[in-house]
PDB file of C-alpha atoms in Angstrom:
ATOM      1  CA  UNK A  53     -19.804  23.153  26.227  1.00  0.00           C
ATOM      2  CA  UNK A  54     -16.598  23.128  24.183  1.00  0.00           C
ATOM      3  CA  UNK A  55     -15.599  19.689  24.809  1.00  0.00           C
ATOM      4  CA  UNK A  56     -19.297  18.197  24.810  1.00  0.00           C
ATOM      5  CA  UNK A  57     -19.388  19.460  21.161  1.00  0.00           C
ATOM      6  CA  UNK A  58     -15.440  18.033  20.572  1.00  0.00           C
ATOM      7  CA  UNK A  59     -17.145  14.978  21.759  1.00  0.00           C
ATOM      8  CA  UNK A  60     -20.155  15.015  19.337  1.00  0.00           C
ATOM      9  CA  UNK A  61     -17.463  15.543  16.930  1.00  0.00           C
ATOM     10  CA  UNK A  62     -15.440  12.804  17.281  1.00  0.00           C
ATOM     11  CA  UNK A  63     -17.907  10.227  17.822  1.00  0.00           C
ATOM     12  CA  UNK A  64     -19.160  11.466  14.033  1.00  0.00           C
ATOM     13  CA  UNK A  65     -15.977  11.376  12.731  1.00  0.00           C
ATOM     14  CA  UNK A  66     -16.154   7.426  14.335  1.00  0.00           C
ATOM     15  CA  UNK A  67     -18.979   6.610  13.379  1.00  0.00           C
ATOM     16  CA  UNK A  68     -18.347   7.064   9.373  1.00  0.00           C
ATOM     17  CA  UNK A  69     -19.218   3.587   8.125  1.00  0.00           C
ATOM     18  CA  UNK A  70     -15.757   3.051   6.633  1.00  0.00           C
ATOM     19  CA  UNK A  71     -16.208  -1.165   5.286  1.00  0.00           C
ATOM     20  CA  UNK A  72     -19.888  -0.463   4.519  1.00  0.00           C
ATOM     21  CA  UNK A  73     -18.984   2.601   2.473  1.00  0.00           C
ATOM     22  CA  UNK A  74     -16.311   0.389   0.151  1.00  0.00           C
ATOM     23  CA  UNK A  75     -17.945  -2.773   0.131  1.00  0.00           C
ATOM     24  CA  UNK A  76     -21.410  -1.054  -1.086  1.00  0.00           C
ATOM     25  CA  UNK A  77     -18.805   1.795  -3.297  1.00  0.00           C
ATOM     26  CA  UNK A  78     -16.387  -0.938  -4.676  1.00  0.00           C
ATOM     27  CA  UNK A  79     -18.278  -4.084  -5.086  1.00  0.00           C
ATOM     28  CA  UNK A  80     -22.180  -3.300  -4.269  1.00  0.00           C
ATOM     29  CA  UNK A  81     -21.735  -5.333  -1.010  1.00  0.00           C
ATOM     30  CA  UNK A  82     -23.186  -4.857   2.339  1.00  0.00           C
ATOM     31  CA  UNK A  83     -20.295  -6.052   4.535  1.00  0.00           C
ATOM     32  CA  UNK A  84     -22.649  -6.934   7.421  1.00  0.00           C
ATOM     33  CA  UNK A  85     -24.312  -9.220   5.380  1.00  0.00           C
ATOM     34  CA  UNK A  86     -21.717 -11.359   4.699  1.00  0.00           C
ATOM     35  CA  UNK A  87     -18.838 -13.585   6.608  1.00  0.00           C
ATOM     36  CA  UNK A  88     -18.764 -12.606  10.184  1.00  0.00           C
ATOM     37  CA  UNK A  89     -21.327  -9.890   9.787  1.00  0.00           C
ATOM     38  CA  UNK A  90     -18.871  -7.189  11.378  1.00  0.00           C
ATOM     39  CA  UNK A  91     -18.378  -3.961   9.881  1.00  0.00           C
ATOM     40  CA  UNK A  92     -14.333  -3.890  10.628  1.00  0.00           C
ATOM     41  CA  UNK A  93     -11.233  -4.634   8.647  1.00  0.00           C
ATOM     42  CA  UNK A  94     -10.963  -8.096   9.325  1.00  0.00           C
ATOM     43  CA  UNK A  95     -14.120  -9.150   7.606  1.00  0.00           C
ATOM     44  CA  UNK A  96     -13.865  -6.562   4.867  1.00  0.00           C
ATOM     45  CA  UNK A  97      -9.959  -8.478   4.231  1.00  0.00           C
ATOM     46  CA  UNK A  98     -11.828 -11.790   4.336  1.00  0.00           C
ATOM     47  CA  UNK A  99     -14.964 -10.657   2.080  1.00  0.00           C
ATOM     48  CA  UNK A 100     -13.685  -8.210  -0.324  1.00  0.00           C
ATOM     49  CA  UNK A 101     -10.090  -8.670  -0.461  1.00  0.00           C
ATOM     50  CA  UNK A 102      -6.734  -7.765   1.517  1.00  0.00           C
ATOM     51  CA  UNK A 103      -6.252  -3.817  -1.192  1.00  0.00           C
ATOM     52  CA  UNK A 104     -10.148  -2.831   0.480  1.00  0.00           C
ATOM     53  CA  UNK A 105      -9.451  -4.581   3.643  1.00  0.00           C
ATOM     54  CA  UNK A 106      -6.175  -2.622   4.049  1.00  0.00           C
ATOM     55  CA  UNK A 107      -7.651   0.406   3.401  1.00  0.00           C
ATOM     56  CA  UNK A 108     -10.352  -0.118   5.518  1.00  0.00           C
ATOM     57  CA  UNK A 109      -7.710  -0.998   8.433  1.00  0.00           C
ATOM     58  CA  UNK A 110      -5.606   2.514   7.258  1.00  0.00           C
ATOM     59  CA  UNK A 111      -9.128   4.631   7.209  1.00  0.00           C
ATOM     60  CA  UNK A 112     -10.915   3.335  10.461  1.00  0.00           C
ATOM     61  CA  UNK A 113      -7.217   4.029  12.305  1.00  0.00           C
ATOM     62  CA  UNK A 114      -7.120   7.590  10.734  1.00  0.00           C
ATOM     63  CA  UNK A 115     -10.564   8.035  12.196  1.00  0.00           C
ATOM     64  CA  UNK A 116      -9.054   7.447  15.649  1.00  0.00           C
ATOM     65  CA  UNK A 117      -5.617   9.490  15.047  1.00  0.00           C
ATOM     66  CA  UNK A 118      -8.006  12.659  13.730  1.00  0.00           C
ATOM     67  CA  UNK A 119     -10.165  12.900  17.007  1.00  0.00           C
ATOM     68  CA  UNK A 120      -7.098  12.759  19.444  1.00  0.00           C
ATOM     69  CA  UNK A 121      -4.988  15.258  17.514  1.00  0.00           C
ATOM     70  CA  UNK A 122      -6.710  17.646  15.699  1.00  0.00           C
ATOM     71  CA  UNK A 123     -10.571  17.986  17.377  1.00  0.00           C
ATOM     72  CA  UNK A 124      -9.461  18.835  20.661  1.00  0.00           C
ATOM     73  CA  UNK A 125      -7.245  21.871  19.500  1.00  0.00           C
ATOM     74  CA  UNK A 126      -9.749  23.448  17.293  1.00  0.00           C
ATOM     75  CA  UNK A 127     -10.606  25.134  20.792  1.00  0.00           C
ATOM     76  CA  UNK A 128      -7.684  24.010  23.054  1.00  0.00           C
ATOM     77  CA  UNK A 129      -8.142  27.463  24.929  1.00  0.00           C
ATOM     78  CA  UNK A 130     -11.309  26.771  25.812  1.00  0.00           C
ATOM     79  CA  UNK A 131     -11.271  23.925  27.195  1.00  0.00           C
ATOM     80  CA  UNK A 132     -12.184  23.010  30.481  1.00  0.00           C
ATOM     81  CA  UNK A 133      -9.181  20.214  31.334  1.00  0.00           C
ATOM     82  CA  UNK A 134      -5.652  19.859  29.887  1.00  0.00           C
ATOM     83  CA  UNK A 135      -4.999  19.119  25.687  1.00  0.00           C
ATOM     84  CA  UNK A 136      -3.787  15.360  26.497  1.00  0.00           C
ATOM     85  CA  UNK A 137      -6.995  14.298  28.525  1.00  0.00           C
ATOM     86  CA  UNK A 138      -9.363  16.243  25.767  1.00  0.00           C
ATOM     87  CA  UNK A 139      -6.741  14.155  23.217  1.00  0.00           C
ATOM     88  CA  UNK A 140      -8.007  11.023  25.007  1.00  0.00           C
ATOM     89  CA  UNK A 141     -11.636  11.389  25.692  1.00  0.00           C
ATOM     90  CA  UNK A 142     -12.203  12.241  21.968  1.00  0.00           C
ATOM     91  CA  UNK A 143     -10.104   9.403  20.818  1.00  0.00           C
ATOM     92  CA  UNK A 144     -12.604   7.285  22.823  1.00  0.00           C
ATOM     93  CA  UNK A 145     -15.418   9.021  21.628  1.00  0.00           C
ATOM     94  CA  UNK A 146     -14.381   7.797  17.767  1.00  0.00           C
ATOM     95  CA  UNK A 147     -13.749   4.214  19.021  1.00  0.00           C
ATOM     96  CA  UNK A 148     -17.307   4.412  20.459  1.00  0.00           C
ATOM     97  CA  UNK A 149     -18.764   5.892  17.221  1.00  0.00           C
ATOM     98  CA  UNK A 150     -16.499   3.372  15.403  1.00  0.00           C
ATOM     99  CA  UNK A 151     -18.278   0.452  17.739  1.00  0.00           C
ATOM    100  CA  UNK A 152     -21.908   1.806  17.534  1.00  0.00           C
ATOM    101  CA  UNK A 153     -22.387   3.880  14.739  1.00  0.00           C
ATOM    102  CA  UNK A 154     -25.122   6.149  14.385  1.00  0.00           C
ATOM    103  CA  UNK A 155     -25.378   6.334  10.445  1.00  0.00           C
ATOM    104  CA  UNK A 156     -25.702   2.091  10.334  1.00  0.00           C
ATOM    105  CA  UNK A 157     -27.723   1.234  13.440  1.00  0.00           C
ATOM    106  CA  UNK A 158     -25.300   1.060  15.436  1.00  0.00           C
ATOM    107  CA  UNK A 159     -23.830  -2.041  14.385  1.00  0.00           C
ATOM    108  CA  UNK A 160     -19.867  -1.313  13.360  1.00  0.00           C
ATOM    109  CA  UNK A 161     -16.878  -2.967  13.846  1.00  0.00           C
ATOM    110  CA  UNK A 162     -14.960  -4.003  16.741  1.00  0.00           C
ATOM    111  CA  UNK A 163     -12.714  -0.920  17.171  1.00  0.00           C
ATOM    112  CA  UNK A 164      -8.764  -2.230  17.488  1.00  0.00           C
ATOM    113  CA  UNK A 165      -7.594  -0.211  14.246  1.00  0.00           C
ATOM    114  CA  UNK A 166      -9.849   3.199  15.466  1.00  0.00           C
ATOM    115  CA  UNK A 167      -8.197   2.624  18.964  1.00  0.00           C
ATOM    116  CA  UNK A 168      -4.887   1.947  17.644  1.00  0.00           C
ATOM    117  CA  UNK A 169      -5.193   5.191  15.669  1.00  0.00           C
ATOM    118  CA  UNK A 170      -6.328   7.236  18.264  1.00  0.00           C
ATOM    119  CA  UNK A 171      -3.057   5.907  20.621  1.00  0.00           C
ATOM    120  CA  UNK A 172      -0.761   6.448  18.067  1.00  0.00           C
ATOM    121  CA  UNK A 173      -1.605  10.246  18.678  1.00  0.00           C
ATOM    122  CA  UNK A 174      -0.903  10.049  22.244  1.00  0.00           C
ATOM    123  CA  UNK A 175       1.210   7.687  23.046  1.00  0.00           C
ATOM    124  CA  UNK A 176       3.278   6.667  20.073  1.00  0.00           C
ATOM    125  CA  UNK A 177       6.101   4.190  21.796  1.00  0.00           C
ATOM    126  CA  UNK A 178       3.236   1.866  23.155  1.00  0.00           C
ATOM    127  CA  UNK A 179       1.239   1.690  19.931  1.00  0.00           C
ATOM    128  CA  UNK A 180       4.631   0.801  17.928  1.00  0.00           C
ATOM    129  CA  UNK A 181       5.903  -2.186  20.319  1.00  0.00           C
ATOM    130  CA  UNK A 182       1.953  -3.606  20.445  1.00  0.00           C
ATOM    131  CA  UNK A 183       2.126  -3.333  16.964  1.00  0.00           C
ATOM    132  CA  UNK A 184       5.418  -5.223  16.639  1.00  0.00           C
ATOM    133  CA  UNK A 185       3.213  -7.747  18.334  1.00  0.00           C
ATOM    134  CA  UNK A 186       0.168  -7.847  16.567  1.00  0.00           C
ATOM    135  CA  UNK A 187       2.030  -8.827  13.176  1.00  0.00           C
ATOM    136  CA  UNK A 188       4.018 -11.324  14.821  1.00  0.00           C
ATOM    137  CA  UNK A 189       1.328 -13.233  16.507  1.00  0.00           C
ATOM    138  CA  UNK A 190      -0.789 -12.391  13.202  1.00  0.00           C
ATOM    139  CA  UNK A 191       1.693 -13.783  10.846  1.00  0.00           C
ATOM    140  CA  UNK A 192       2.836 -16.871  13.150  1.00  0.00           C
ATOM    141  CA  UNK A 193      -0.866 -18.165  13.754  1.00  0.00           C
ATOM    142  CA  UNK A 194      -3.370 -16.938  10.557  1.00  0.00           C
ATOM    143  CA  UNK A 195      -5.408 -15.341  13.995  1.00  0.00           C
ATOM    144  CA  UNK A 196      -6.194 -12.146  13.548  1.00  0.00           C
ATOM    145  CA  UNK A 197      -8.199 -12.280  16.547  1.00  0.00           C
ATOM    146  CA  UNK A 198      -5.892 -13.286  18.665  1.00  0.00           C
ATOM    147  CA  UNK A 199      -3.104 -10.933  17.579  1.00  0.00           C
ATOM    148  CA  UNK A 200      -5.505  -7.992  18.413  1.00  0.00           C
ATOM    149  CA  UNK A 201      -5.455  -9.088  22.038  1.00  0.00           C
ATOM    150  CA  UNK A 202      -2.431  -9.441  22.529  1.00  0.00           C
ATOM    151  CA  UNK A 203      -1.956  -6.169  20.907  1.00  0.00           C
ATOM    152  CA  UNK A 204      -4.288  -4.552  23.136  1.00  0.00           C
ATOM    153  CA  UNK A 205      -2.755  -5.772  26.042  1.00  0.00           C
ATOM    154  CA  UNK A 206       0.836  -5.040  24.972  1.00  0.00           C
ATOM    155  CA  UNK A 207       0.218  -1.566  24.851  1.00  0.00           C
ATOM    156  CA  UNK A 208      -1.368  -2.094  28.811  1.00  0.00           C
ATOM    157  CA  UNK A 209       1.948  -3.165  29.654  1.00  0.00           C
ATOM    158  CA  UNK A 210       4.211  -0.870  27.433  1.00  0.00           C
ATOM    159  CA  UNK A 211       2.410   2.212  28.934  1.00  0.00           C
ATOM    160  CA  UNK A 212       3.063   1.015  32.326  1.00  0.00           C
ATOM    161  CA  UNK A 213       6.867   0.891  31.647  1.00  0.00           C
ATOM    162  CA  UNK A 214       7.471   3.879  29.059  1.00  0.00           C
ATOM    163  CA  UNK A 215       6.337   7.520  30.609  1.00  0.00           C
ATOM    164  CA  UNK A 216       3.989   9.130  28.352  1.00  0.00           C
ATOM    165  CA  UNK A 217       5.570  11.680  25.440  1.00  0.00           C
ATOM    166  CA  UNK A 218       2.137  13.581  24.821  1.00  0.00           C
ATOM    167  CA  UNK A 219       2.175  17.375  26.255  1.00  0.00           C
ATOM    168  CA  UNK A 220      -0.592  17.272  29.219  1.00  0.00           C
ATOM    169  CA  UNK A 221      -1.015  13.324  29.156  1.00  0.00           C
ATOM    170  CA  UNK A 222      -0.351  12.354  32.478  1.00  0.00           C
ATOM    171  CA  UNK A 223       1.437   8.487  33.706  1.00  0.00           C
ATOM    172  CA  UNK A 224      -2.416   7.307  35.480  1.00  0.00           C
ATOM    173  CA  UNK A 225      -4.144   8.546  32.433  1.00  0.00           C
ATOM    174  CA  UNK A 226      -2.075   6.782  29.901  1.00  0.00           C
ATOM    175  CA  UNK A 227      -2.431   3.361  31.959  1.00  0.00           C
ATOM    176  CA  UNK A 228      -6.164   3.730  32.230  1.00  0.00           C
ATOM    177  CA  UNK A 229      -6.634   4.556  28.791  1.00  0.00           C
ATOM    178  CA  UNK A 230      -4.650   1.735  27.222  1.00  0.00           C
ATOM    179  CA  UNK A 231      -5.945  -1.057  30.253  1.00  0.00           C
ATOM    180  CA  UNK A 232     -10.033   0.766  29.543  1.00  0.00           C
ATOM    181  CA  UNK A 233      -9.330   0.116  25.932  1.00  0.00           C
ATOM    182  CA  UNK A 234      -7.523  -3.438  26.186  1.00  0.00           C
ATOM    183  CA  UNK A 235     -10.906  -4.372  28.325  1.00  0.00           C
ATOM    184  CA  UNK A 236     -13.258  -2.583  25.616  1.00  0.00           C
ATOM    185  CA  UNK A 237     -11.245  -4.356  22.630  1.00  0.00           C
ATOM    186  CA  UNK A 238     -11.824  -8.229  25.184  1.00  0.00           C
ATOM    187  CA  UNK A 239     -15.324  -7.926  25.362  1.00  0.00           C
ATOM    188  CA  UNK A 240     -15.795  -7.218  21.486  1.00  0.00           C
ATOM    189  CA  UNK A 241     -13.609 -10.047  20.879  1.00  0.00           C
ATOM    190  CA  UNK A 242     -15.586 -12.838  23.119  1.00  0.00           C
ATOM    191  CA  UNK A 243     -17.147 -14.449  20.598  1.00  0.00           C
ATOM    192  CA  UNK A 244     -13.640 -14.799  18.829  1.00  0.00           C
ATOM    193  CA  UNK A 245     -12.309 -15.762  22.325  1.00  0.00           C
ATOM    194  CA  UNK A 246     -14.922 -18.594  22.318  1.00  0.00           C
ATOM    195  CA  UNK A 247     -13.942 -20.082  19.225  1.00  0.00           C
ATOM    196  CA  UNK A 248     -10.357 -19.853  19.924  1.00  0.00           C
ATOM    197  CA  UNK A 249     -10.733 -21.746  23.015  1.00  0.00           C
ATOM    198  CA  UNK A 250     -12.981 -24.475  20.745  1.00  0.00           C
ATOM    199  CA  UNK A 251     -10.225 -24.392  17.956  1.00  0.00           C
ATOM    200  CA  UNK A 252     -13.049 -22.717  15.539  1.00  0.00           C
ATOM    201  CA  UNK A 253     -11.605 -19.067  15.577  1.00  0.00           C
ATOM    202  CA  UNK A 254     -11.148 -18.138  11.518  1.00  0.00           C
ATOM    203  CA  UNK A 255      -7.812 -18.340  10.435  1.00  0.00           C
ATOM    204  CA  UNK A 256      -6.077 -16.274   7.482  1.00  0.00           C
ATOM    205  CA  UNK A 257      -3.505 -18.990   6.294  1.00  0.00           C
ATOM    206  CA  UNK A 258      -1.863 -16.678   3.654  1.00  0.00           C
ATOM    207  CA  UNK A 259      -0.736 -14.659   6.617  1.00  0.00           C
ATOM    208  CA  UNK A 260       1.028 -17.229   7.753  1.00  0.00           C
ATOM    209  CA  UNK A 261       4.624 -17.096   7.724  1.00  0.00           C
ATOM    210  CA  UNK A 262       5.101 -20.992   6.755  1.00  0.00           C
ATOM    211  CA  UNK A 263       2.203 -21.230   4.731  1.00  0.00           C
ATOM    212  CA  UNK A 264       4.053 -18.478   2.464  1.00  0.00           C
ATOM    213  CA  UNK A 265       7.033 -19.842   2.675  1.00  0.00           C
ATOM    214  CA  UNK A 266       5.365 -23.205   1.403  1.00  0.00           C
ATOM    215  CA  UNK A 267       3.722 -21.832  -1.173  1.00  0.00           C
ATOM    216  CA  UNK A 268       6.879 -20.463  -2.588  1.00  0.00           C
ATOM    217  CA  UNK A 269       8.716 -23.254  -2.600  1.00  0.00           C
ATOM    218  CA  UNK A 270       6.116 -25.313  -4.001  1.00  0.00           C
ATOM    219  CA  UNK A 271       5.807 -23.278  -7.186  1.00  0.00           C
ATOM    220  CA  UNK A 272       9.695 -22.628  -6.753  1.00  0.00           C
ATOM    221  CA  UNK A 273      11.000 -23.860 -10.607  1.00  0.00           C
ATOM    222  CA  UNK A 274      14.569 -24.126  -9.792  1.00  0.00           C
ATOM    223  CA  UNK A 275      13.108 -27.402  -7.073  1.00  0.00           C
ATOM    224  CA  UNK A 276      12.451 -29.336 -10.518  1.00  0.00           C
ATOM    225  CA  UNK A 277      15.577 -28.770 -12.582  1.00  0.00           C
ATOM    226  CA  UNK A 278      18.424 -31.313 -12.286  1.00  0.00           C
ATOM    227  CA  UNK A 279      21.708 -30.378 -11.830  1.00  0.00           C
TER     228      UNK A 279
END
């Protein structure tokens, strides 16, 4: 009963609206309504700029880190399995809640920064390397997209190689979680797969490494003095 209601809990705590909250808060928009409809961090950067986006990205992660760490120990002596499976189970109870939210229709947002928060409470080591990779690939090809996959599938292989530090979390459980979540995180992503594959996939170009770099020397005054 204890960890049904933990469970509940969680998936509430997921299911807060986060982008729709701002958008409507901050600039009376309804961020399904406008670019790629999705109610994540990526469309609230692209719609109503990279401060709400950001904070959208820090909140909806937060949502994930609160259900692993704190919900399960409310009641951690009642519970009917060990702290670091309770951890996980409500973490993917928020992600859930974060994908199909309750207060909004269930229409939310595509779950990599609620995930990502809810590993960082677990497994800490895994979430830092795939994270190393997300900004690279992020910042090398404008893709968000596609540095969220490879993100997601980082951690697969980081959790497979680095034992788990979480009291209770056991080797199998860490390696299902991160490859049931790198699956989850694929199939929300197929329509961005799709228009990677066709060259169409949305690009952030002021992510880009180069395209900064450009930019700076372009508007660089010391490139039009003479010596």
């Amino acid at each position: 009963m204890i960890l049904a209601l933990d469970l509940v809990l969680a998936y509430l705590i997921g299911s807060f609206p986060t982008a729709v909250v701002l958008g409507r808060a901050l600039r009376g928009v309804d961020i399904r309504l406008e670019g790629s409809g999705n109610a994540g961090a990526t469309n609230a950067w692209r719609v109503l700029g990279w401060r709400i986006g950001l904070a959208v990205m820090v909140l909806d992660a937060a949502k994930g880190a609160v259900a692993a760490a704190i919900i399960p120990r409310i009641a951690a002596s009642t519970l009917p399995i060990d702290i670091g499976a309770a951890a996980i189970f409500c973490g993917l109870a928020a992600v859930l809640g974060h994908v199909f939210p309750v207060y909004t229709g269930f229409r939310g947002g595509k779950g990599v920064a609620t995930g990502a928060g809810m590993l960082a409470a677990v497994a800490p080591v895994p979430v830092a390397i795939a994270l190393g990779v997300f900004l690279l690939a992020t910042t090398v090809s404008g893709w968000v997209s596609l540095g969220s996959l490879l993100g997601a599938w980082t951690a697969v292989l980081t959790s497979v190689l680095v034992p788990p530090s979480h009291d209770g979390l056991s080797y199998p459980l860490l390696v299902g979680l991160t490859s049931a979540l790198a699956v989850f995180i694929t199939v929300t992503h197929r329509e961005n797969l799709r228009r990677l594959v066709r060259g169409q996939e949305h690009k952030f170009p002021r992510l880009q490494i180069w395209h900064a770099l450009g930019r700076r020397l372009r508007h660089d005054p010391g490139d039009s003095r003479t010596p």
